[in-house]
Amino acid sequence: MEYINNELHLGPKKKNLKSLLSNYKQPIYVYDLDFIRARFALMSQALQGVRIFYAMKANSNPQVLRCLKDLGAGADVVSLGEIHRALENGFTVSDIVYSGVGKTRHEITEALKLGIYQINVESLPELERIGEIAKSLNKKAAVALRLNPDIDIKTHPYIATGLRDNKFGMELSLIPELISCLKKNSESLDLVGISLHLGSQMMEFEGYQEALEKLKKIYKTLQSEFKSLRKFDFGGGLGIFYDRLDLAKEESLLKEYAAITMNSLKELHCELQSEPGRWLLGHAGVLLTQVQYIKKTSHKKFAIVDSGMNHLIRPSLYEAFHLIYPVEKKNQESLFDVVGPICESSDFFAKDRMLGEVQEGDFLAVMDAGAYGYSMASTYNLQDLPGEVCI
Ligand code: LLP
């Protein structure tokens, strides 16, 4: 992000955002494909030899998906809807890892008929269900066991997934039962891997390292029982800074994360898989919105914009911080609450934020909205979904 001639520009190639606003009709997400390419290049360089399955829940825009597919990514999906979206946009079944705690019979049946590359299993009843359905279809399902090591990565509780209180993955004490289920269903279940995802927005790696060490032992135990076991999926979760743009520091965290992963797992001599979402997309997208009213009370000044929690729910849901800049730079500073049109007091993008002296009709850019922005948008209050454009 950079102002050039007082106009906001996005990404390493400094793309002008104002030029996108001449026909403005509604709030719009803008994704910089060159930025995504640059991030993917950094990540694949750091994680050499690792197959990257992009977690498409972060952003399932068709052009974004095609861009990542062209770069060589696979897709990490969590629903039949995401499977279809991935297949419609260039991915093949052998590019898809299918995770998620609530896969229905219908979803599993379709995934098996399609021949999805790998299913990450999240519970014993799901493993049994997959075995049963695969048998009835005369198929062999390639499964990985998602394990929950009960480890805290110090993130927001709503996006932590590797603790015993979370619904995700299977506790390590379940291994004997999992082994017997796999053996009982050996004609329909092929154990190909184990998987791990401790949560999102991880900025330090002590817990992650501990989890790798725990799961490495399990991998070895399982390897002695199952010759088919050959993959370790270490999930996604690498975080980004939302309070500032510091790409150099993020790159050094990426290197640290990669070194910990590789050093820990190299002795397994197995295929490594990763499922990043936010790190690839977060900075590459902004949400552009227009100020409708400046509302002053005796306590506050509100900039009421035409987008809100219906388009970007992160501030409301996780009290997440997003930088906000006027698309055209303002000289005088002034404190605003930036709020949307939705009938909820949790409908805000920022509170007491120092912005320029913005006025009705001005445009604001909500930064770092490329991941978990549009993909979590809703039509609450029967507001339209925002637009999307790739540049
Ligand atoms: N793999 C699995 C199994 C996941 O559940 C997730 C994210 C990822 C990979 C990708 O994680 P990432 O690299 O993007 O951190 N809506 C929240 C984030 C929820 C993440 C859900 N799972 C947010 O806006 O912060």
Short mmCIF file of C-alpha atoms and ligand atoms in Angstrom, two decimals:
data_model
loop_
_atom_site.label_atom_id
_atom_site.label_comp_id
_atom_site.label_asym_id
_atom_site.label_seq_id
_atom_site.Cartn_x
_atom_site.Cartn_y
_atom_site.Cartn_z
CA MET A 1 0.00 0.00 0.00
CA GLU A 2 1.32 3.37 -0.93
CA TYR A 3 -0.01 6.83 -1.78
CA ILE A 4 1.28 8.12 -5.10
CA ASN A 5 0.11 11.63 -5.96
CA ASN A 6 -2.29 11.32 -3.02
CA GLU A 7 -3.96 8.24 -4.56
CA LEU A 8 -3.86 4.85 -2.91
CA HIS A 9 -1.98 2.09 -4.76
CA LEU A 10 -2.01 -1.63 -3.99
CA GLY A 11 0.63 -4.33 -4.02
CA PRO A 12 4.20 -4.67 -5.23
CA LYS A 13 3.25 -3.38 -8.67
CA LYS A 14 1.55 -0.32 -7.17
CA LYS A 15 -1.82 -0.59 -8.84
CA ASN A 16 -4.03 2.48 -8.67
CA LEU A 17 -7.30 1.83 -6.81
CA LYS A 18 -9.00 5.09 -7.75
CA SER A 19 -9.06 4.03 -11.39
CA LEU A 20 -11.47 1.22 -10.41
CA LEU A 21 -14.07 3.57 -9.03
CA SER A 22 -15.32 5.47 -12.07
CA ASN A 23 -18.40 3.26 -12.45
CA TYR A 24 -18.84 2.52 -8.76
CA LYS A 25 -22.23 0.99 -7.92
CA GLN A 26 -21.62 -1.15 -4.85
CA PRO A 27 -18.83 -2.14 -2.46
CA ILE A 28 -16.21 -4.13 -4.26
CA TYR A 29 -13.42 -6.52 -3.35
CA VAL A 30 -10.28 -5.99 -5.39
CA TYR A 31 -7.69 -8.76 -5.66
CA ASP A 32 -4.21 -8.17 -7.01
CA LEU A 33 -3.22 -11.37 -8.85
CA ASP A 34 0.43 -10.29 -9.10
CA PHE A 35 0.52 -9.97 -5.33
CA ILE A 36 -0.88 -13.51 -4.99
CA ARG A 37 1.74 -14.80 -7.45
CA ALA A 38 4.51 -13.12 -5.45
CA ARG A 39 3.27 -14.63 -2.19
CA PHE A 40 2.92 -18.09 -3.72
CA ALA A 41 6.46 -17.88 -5.10
CA LEU A 42 7.84 -16.99 -1.67
CA MET A 43 5.96 -19.77 0.02
CA SER A 44 6.84 -22.47 -2.46
CA GLN A 45 10.47 -21.41 -2.29
CA ALA A 46 10.47 -21.62 1.51
CA LEU A 47 8.59 -24.93 1.52
CA GLN A 48 10.59 -26.66 -1.16
CA GLY A 49 9.39 -30.16 -1.92
CA VAL A 50 6.09 -29.56 -0.13
CA ARG A 51 2.87 -29.82 -2.11
CA ILE A 52 0.73 -26.76 -1.43
CA PHE A 53 -3.03 -27.29 -1.23
CA TYR A 54 -4.53 -23.80 -1.15
CA ALA A 55 -7.27 -23.55 1.53
CA MET A 56 -9.95 -22.18 -0.75
CA LYS A 57 -12.29 -21.23 2.09
CA ALA A 58 -10.07 -18.13 2.35
CA ASN A 59 -11.12 -16.92 -1.09
CA SER A 60 -12.87 -19.00 -3.72
CA ASN A 61 -13.06 -16.36 -6.44
CA PRO A 62 -12.81 -18.21 -9.80
CA GLN A 63 -9.96 -16.07 -11.16
CA VAL A 64 -8.04 -16.40 -7.92
CA LEU A 65 -8.47 -20.18 -8.09
CA ARG A 66 -7.30 -20.32 -11.70
CA CYS A 67 -4.32 -18.16 -10.84
CA LEU A 68 -3.28 -20.49 -8.02
CA LYS A 69 -3.91 -23.60 -10.09
CA ASP A 70 -1.67 -22.19 -12.84
CA LEU A 71 1.04 -21.67 -10.25
CA GLY A 72 0.88 -25.35 -9.35
CA ALA A 73 -1.29 -25.32 -6.22
CA GLY A 74 -3.74 -28.02 -5.27
CA ALA A 75 -6.91 -27.20 -3.32
CA ASP A 76 -7.87 -27.87 0.28
CA VAL A 77 -11.68 -28.01 0.36
CA VAL A 78 -14.29 -28.44 3.09
CA SER A 79 -17.56 -29.03 1.24
CA LEU A 80 -19.01 -30.46 -1.93
CA GLY A 81 -19.62 -26.86 -2.99
CA GLU A 82 -15.90 -26.17 -2.78
CA ILE A 83 -15.11 -29.41 -4.64
CA HIS A 84 -17.36 -28.31 -7.49
CA ARG A 85 -15.94 -24.78 -7.51
CA ALA A 86 -12.39 -26.18 -7.64
CA LEU A 87 -13.24 -28.57 -10.49
CA GLU A 88 -14.96 -25.78 -12.43
CA ASN A 89 -11.80 -23.71 -12.23
CA GLY A 90 -9.12 -26.00 -13.53
CA PHE A 91 -8.32 -28.26 -10.59
CA THR A 92 -8.62 -32.00 -11.13
CA VAL A 93 -9.64 -34.60 -8.55
CA SER A 94 -5.99 -35.44 -8.00
CA ASP A 95 -5.39 -31.86 -6.81
CA ILE A 96 -7.97 -31.98 -4.03
CA VAL A 97 -7.67 -32.70 -0.30
CA TYR A 98 -11.07 -32.83 1.39
CA SER A 99 -11.22 -31.80 5.08
CA GLY A 100 -14.07 -30.80 7.42
CA VAL A 101 -15.83 -32.22 10.47
CA GLY A 102 -19.33 -32.59 9.06
CA LYS A 103 -19.11 -34.40 5.73
CA THR A 104 -22.56 -35.76 4.91
CA ARG A 105 -23.27 -39.16 3.33
CA HIS A 106 -24.10 -37.39 0.12
CA GLU A 107 -20.87 -35.42 0.13
CA ILE A 108 -18.75 -38.49 0.87
CA THR A 109 -20.52 -40.51 -1.83
CA GLU A 110 -19.92 -37.78 -4.42
CA ALA A 111 -16.29 -37.34 -3.36
CA LEU A 112 -15.67 -41.08 -3.69
CA LYS A 113 -17.43 -41.33 -7.03
CA LEU A 114 -15.35 -38.44 -8.31
CA GLY A 115 -12.16 -40.07 -6.98
CA ILE A 116 -10.98 -37.19 -4.77
CA TYR A 117 -7.25 -37.52 -4.07
CA GLN A 118 -7.40 -37.57 -0.27
CA ILE A 119 -10.01 -37.29 2.45
CA ASN A 120 -8.84 -35.88 5.79
CA VAL A 121 -10.94 -37.65 8.39
CA GLU A 122 -11.99 -35.84 11.55
CA SER A 123 -13.72 -38.50 13.68
CA LEU A 124 -14.10 -42.26 14.17
CA PRO A 125 -17.75 -42.28 13.02
CA GLU A 126 -16.68 -40.42 9.89
CA LEU A 127 -13.97 -43.02 9.21
CA GLU A 128 -16.55 -45.78 9.65
CA ARG A 129 -18.96 -43.95 7.37
CA ILE A 130 -16.35 -43.50 4.65
CA GLY A 131 -15.41 -47.18 4.91
CA GLU A 132 -19.02 -48.25 4.60
CA ILE A 133 -19.81 -45.98 1.64
CA ALA A 134 -16.58 -46.86 -0.19
CA LYS A 135 -17.40 -50.56 0.23
CA SER A 136 -20.87 -50.10 -1.21
CA LEU A 137 -19.37 -48.26 -4.19
CA ASN A 138 -16.64 -50.84 -4.59
CA LYS A 139 -14.01 -48.14 -4.13
CA LYS A 140 -10.99 -47.69 -1.96
CA ALA A 141 -10.89 -44.34 -0.17
CA ALA A 142 -7.53 -42.65 0.36
CA VAL A 143 -7.77 -41.27 3.87
CA ALA A 144 -5.57 -39.20 6.14
CA LEU A 145 -6.26 -38.99 9.86
CA ARG A 146 -6.56 -35.45 11.16
CA LEU A 147 -5.18 -35.55 14.67
CA ASN A 148 -5.75 -33.10 17.48
CA PRO A 149 -2.67 -32.89 19.71
CA ASP A 150 -4.29 -30.55 22.27
CA ILE A 151 -1.90 -27.67 21.74
CA ASP A 152 -2.38 -23.94 22.12
CA ILE A 153 -0.98 -21.73 19.37
CA LYS A 154 -2.13 -18.52 21.09
CA THR A 155 -4.57 -17.24 18.55
CA HIS A 156 -8.14 -15.97 18.83
CA PRO A 157 -10.22 -18.76 20.47
CA TYR A 158 -12.62 -18.81 17.51
CA ILE A 159 -9.86 -19.77 15.10
CA ALA A 160 -7.92 -22.20 17.30
CA THR A 161 -8.52 -25.79 16.22
CA GLY A 162 -5.89 -27.95 17.90
CA LEU A 163 -7.14 -27.94 21.48
CA ARG A 164 -9.07 -30.70 23.17
CA ASP A 165 -12.09 -28.39 23.49
CA ASN A 166 -12.23 -27.94 19.72
CA LYS A 167 -14.39 -30.08 17.47
CA PHE A 168 -11.53 -30.63 15.01
CA GLY A 169 -9.35 -33.67 14.54
CA MET A 170 -9.10 -36.78 16.69
CA GLU A 171 -7.46 -37.11 20.06
CA LEU A 172 -4.32 -39.15 20.18
CA SER A 173 -5.76 -41.69 22.60
CA LEU A 174 -8.11 -42.78 19.82
CA ILE A 175 -5.27 -44.26 17.74
CA PRO A 176 -5.86 -47.92 18.74
CA GLU A 177 -9.53 -47.70 17.71
CA LEU A 178 -8.60 -45.95 14.48
CA ILE A 179 -6.10 -48.70 13.71
CA SER A 180 -8.67 -51.41 14.27
CA CYS A 181 -11.27 -49.61 12.16
CA LEU A 182 -8.75 -49.21 9.33
CA LYS A 183 -7.77 -52.89 9.55
CA LYS A 184 -11.37 -54.05 9.64
CA ASN A 185 -12.11 -51.99 6.54
CA SER A 186 -8.83 -52.62 4.73
CA GLU A 187 -10.62 -53.37 1.46
CA SER A 188 -12.29 -49.97 1.38
CA LEU A 189 -9.92 -47.72 3.34
CA ASP A 190 -6.36 -46.91 2.44
CA LEU A 191 -4.47 -44.99 5.10
CA VAL A 192 -2.25 -42.59 3.15
CA GLY A 193 -1.43 -39.89 5.66
CA ILE A 194 -1.87 -38.01 8.86
CA SER A 195 -2.85 -34.38 9.05
CA LEU A 196 -2.69 -31.50 11.44
CA HIS A 197 -4.12 -28.00 11.54
CA LEU A 198 -3.75 -26.17 14.82
CA GLY A 199 -5.60 -23.03 13.90
CA SER A 200 -5.25 -19.83 11.99
CA GLN A 201 -3.29 -16.60 12.34
CA MET A 202 -0.32 -18.36 13.98
CA MET A 203 2.53 -15.90 14.60
CA GLU A 204 4.80 -17.96 16.86
CA PHE A 205 5.74 -21.57 16.49
CA GLU A 206 6.54 -23.12 19.85
CA GLY A 207 3.22 -24.97 20.08
CA TYR A 208 3.39 -25.92 16.43
CA GLN A 209 6.83 -27.46 16.89
CA GLU A 210 5.61 -29.41 19.89
CA ALA A 211 2.68 -30.70 17.85
CA LEU A 212 4.96 -31.87 15.05
CA GLU A 213 7.08 -33.78 17.54
CA LYS A 214 3.99 -35.47 19.01
CA LEU A 215 2.59 -36.43 15.63
CA LYS A 216 5.92 -37.65 14.32
CA LYS A 217 5.82 -40.42 16.93
CA ILE A 218 2.30 -41.35 15.89
CA TYR A 219 3.34 -41.38 12.25
CA LYS A 220 6.08 -43.88 13.05
CA THR A 221 3.71 -46.11 15.01
CA LEU A 222 1.20 -46.09 12.18
CA GLN A 223 3.92 -46.68 9.60
CA SER A 224 4.78 -49.99 11.19
CA GLU A 225 1.15 -51.06 10.73
CA PHE A 226 0.29 -49.55 7.33
CA LYS A 227 2.61 -49.77 4.36
CA SER A 228 0.42 -47.34 2.44
CA LEU A 229 1.18 -44.47 4.83
CA ARG A 230 3.35 -41.89 3.05
CA LYS A 231 2.05 -38.35 3.61
CA PHE A 232 2.21 -35.78 6.38
CA ASP A 233 -0.13 -32.83 5.96
CA PHE A 234 0.98 -30.08 8.34
CA GLY A 235 -2.01 -27.84 7.65
CA GLY A 236 -2.14 -24.08 7.24
CA GLY A 237 -2.41 -21.26 9.71
CA LEU A 238 0.63 -19.08 9.12
CA GLY A 239 -0.42 -15.57 10.13
CA ILE A 240 0.01 -12.09 8.72
CA PHE A 241 0.22 -8.67 10.36
CA TYR A 242 -3.01 -6.70 10.19
CA ASP A 243 -1.84 -3.67 12.16
CA ARG A 244 0.93 -2.80 9.68
CA LEU A 245 2.35 -3.93 6.39
CA ASP A 246 5.69 -5.58 7.13
CA LEU A 247 6.35 -8.02 4.34
CA ALA A 248 10.01 -8.45 5.28
CA LYS A 249 9.12 -9.62 8.79
CA GLU A 250 6.44 -11.93 7.39
CA GLU A 251 9.00 -13.44 5.07
CA SER A 252 11.32 -14.11 7.96
CA LEU A 253 8.48 -15.73 9.94
CA LEU A 254 7.72 -17.86 6.89
CA LYS A 255 11.36 -19.00 6.82
CA GLU A 256 11.29 -19.82 10.50
CA TYR A 257 8.05 -21.79 10.08
CA ALA A 258 9.48 -23.65 7.08
CA ALA A 259 12.73 -24.49 8.88
CA ILE A 260 10.86 -25.85 11.91
CA THR A 261 8.63 -27.95 9.68
CA MET A 262 11.37 -29.35 7.48
CA ASN A 263 13.80 -30.03 10.33
CA SER A 264 11.18 -31.79 12.32
CA LEU A 265 9.70 -33.90 9.54
CA LYS A 266 12.69 -34.75 7.37
CA GLU A 267 13.47 -37.98 9.20
CA LEU A 268 10.07 -39.36 8.16
CA HIS A 269 11.13 -39.30 4.48
CA CYS A 270 7.51 -38.82 3.53
CA GLU A 271 5.51 -36.63 1.16
CA LEU A 272 4.77 -33.28 2.79
CA GLN A 273 1.59 -31.30 2.28
CA SER A 274 0.54 -27.84 3.40
CA GLU A 275 -2.81 -26.01 3.42
CA PRO A 276 -2.20 -22.25 3.51
CA GLY A 277 -4.97 -19.73 2.94
CA ARG A 278 -4.57 -16.36 4.62
CA TRP A 279 -0.82 -16.00 4.04
CA LEU A 280 -1.31 -16.21 0.28
CA LEU A 281 -4.42 -14.05 -0.03
CA GLY A 282 -4.75 -11.73 2.98
CA HIS A 283 -2.73 -8.75 1.80
CA ALA A 284 -3.67 -9.22 -1.84
CA GLY A 285 -7.24 -7.98 -1.43
CA VAL A 286 -8.97 -4.79 -0.31
CA LEU A 287 -12.60 -3.90 0.14
CA LEU A 288 -13.59 -0.57 -1.39
CA THR A 289 -16.58 1.15 0.12
CA GLN A 290 -18.17 4.59 -0.15
CA VAL A 291 -19.00 6.96 2.70
CA GLN A 292 -22.73 7.61 2.73
CA TYR A 293 -23.01 9.89 5.72
CA ILE A 294 -20.87 11.61 8.26
CA LYS A 295 -22.92 11.44 11.43
CA LYS A 296 -21.82 13.50 14.39
CA THR A 297 -23.08 13.00 17.91
CA SER A 298 -21.95 14.74 21.06
CA HIS A 299 -19.61 11.78 21.68
CA LYS A 300 -18.57 10.43 18.33
CA LYS A 301 -18.11 10.94 14.67
CA PHE A 302 -19.32 8.06 12.51
CA ALA A 303 -18.38 7.47 8.91
CA ILE A 304 -21.35 5.39 7.74
CA VAL A 305 -20.30 3.40 4.69
CA ASP A 306 -22.23 1.21 2.25
CA SER A 307 -20.47 -1.99 3.32
CA GLY A 308 -20.44 -3.68 6.69
CA MET A 309 -20.34 -6.92 8.62
CA ASN A 310 -22.40 -8.45 5.81
CA HIS A 311 -19.39 -8.07 3.50
CA LEU A 312 -16.46 -8.34 5.90
CA ILE A 313 -17.38 -9.98 9.18
CA ARG A 314 -13.89 -10.25 10.69
CA PRO A 315 -14.06 -7.09 12.87
CA SER A 316 -17.49 -8.06 14.24
CA LEU A 317 -16.74 -11.73 14.73
CA TYR A 318 -13.18 -11.67 16.05
CA GLU A 319 -12.76 -7.99 16.87
CA ALA A 320 -10.18 -8.16 14.13
CA PHE A 321 -8.24 -5.04 13.23
CA HIS A 322 -8.08 -3.92 9.60
CA LEU A 323 -6.22 -0.86 8.42
CA ILE A 324 -8.46 1.60 6.60
CA TYR A 325 -7.27 4.32 4.25
CA PRO A 326 -9.14 6.89 2.21
CA VAL A 327 -8.57 6.10 -1.47
CA GLU A 328 -7.69 9.77 -1.95
CA LYS A 329 -5.43 11.03 0.78
CA LYS A 330 -6.83 13.62 3.16
CA ASN A 331 -4.65 16.13 4.92
CA GLN A 332 -6.37 16.74 8.21
CA GLU A 333 -6.54 13.86 10.64
CA SER A 334 -9.80 13.09 12.42
CA LEU A 335 -11.16 10.28 14.60
CA PHE A 336 -13.99 8.17 13.23
CA ASP A 337 -15.93 5.04 13.92
CA VAL A 338 -16.29 3.39 10.52
CA VAL A 339 -19.63 1.60 10.53
CA GLY A 340 -21.95 -0.08 8.06
CA PRO A 341 -25.66 -0.04 7.24
CA ILE A 342 -26.56 -3.25 9.08
CA CYS A 343 -28.93 -3.16 12.03
CA GLU A 344 -26.48 -4.45 14.61
CA SER A 345 -24.16 -2.52 16.90
CA SER A 346 -21.46 -5.05 16.05
CA ASP A 347 -21.54 -3.73 12.49
CA PHE A 348 -18.29 -1.79 12.48
CA PHE A 349 -15.01 -1.85 10.60
CA ALA A 350 -13.10 0.35 13.03
CA LYS A 351 -13.60 2.30 16.22
CA ASP A 352 -11.96 5.61 17.13
CA ARG A 353 -9.75 5.40 14.09
CA MET A 354 -7.63 8.27 12.93
CA LEU A 355 -8.59 8.84 9.30
CA GLY A 356 -8.23 11.90 7.15
CA GLU A 357 -11.11 14.36 7.22
CA VAL A 358 -13.32 12.14 5.06
CA GLN A 359 -16.63 13.35 3.70
CA GLU A 360 -19.79 11.98 2.19
CA GLY A 361 -19.04 10.42 -1.20
CA ASP A 362 -15.40 9.61 -0.40
CA PHE A 363 -14.09 6.09 -0.84
CA LEU A 364 -12.35 4.04 1.82
CA ALA A 365 -10.17 0.98 1.35
CA VAL A 366 -10.42 -1.67 4.04
CA MET A 367 -7.03 -3.31 3.75
CA ASP A 368 -5.90 -6.94 4.00
CA ALA A 369 -9.33 -8.27 3.12
CA GLY A 370 -8.25 -10.82 0.51
CA ALA A 371 -8.73 -13.78 2.86
CA TYR A 372 -11.99 -14.57 4.68
CA GLY A 373 -13.65 -11.50 3.24
CA TYR A 374 -16.01 -12.23 0.36
CA SER A 375 -15.96 -15.94 1.24
CA MET A 376 -17.67 -15.12 4.56
CA ALA A 377 -20.03 -12.47 3.16
CA SER A 378 -23.79 -12.79 3.55
CA THR A 379 -26.96 -11.12 2.37
CA TYR A 380 -28.07 -10.23 5.90
CA ASN A 381 -30.67 -7.44 5.91
CA LEU A 382 -31.14 -8.44 2.25
CA GLN A 383 -28.21 -6.32 1.25
CA ASP A 384 -26.55 -7.39 -2.00
CA LEU A 385 -23.29 -9.27 -1.92
CA PRO A 386 -20.31 -7.08 -2.81
CA GLY A 387 -18.67 -7.12 -6.23
CA GLU A 388 -15.31 -8.69 -6.94
CA VAL A 389 -12.65 -7.72 -9.42
CA CYS A 390 -9.18 -9.07 -10.11
CA ILE A 391 -6.45 -6.73 -11.26
N1 LLP B 1 -6.64 -26.17 6.75
C1 LLP B 1 -7.73 -26.31 7.50
C2 LLP B 1 -8.18 -27.66 7.85
C3 LLP B 1 -8.42 -25.18 7.95
O1 LLP B 1 -9.51 -25.32 8.72
C4 LLP B 1 -7.97 -23.89 7.61
C5 LLP B 1 -8.67 -22.69 8.05
C6 LLP B 1 -6.82 -23.79 6.79
C7 LLP B 1 -6.18 -24.96 6.40
C8 LLP B 1 -6.26 -22.47 6.34
O2 LLP B 1 -5.84 -21.69 7.38
P1 LLP B 1 -5.08 -20.31 7.09
O3 LLP B 1 -3.75 -20.63 6.44
O4 LLP B 1 -5.92 -19.52 6.18
O5 LLP B 1 -4.93 -19.69 8.42
N2 LLP B 1 -12.37 -16.91 9.23
C9 LLP B 1 -11.17 -16.84 10.05
C10 LLP B 1 -10.19 -17.93 9.72
C11 LLP B 1 -10.81 -19.29 9.80
C12 LLP B 1 -9.87 -20.37 9.35
C13 LLP B 1 -10.55 -21.66 9.19
N3 LLP B 1 -9.71 -22.74 8.78
C14 LLP B 1 -10.56 -15.45 9.94
O6 LLP B 1 -11.10 -14.62 9.20
O7 LLP B 1 -9.58 -15.15 10.60
#
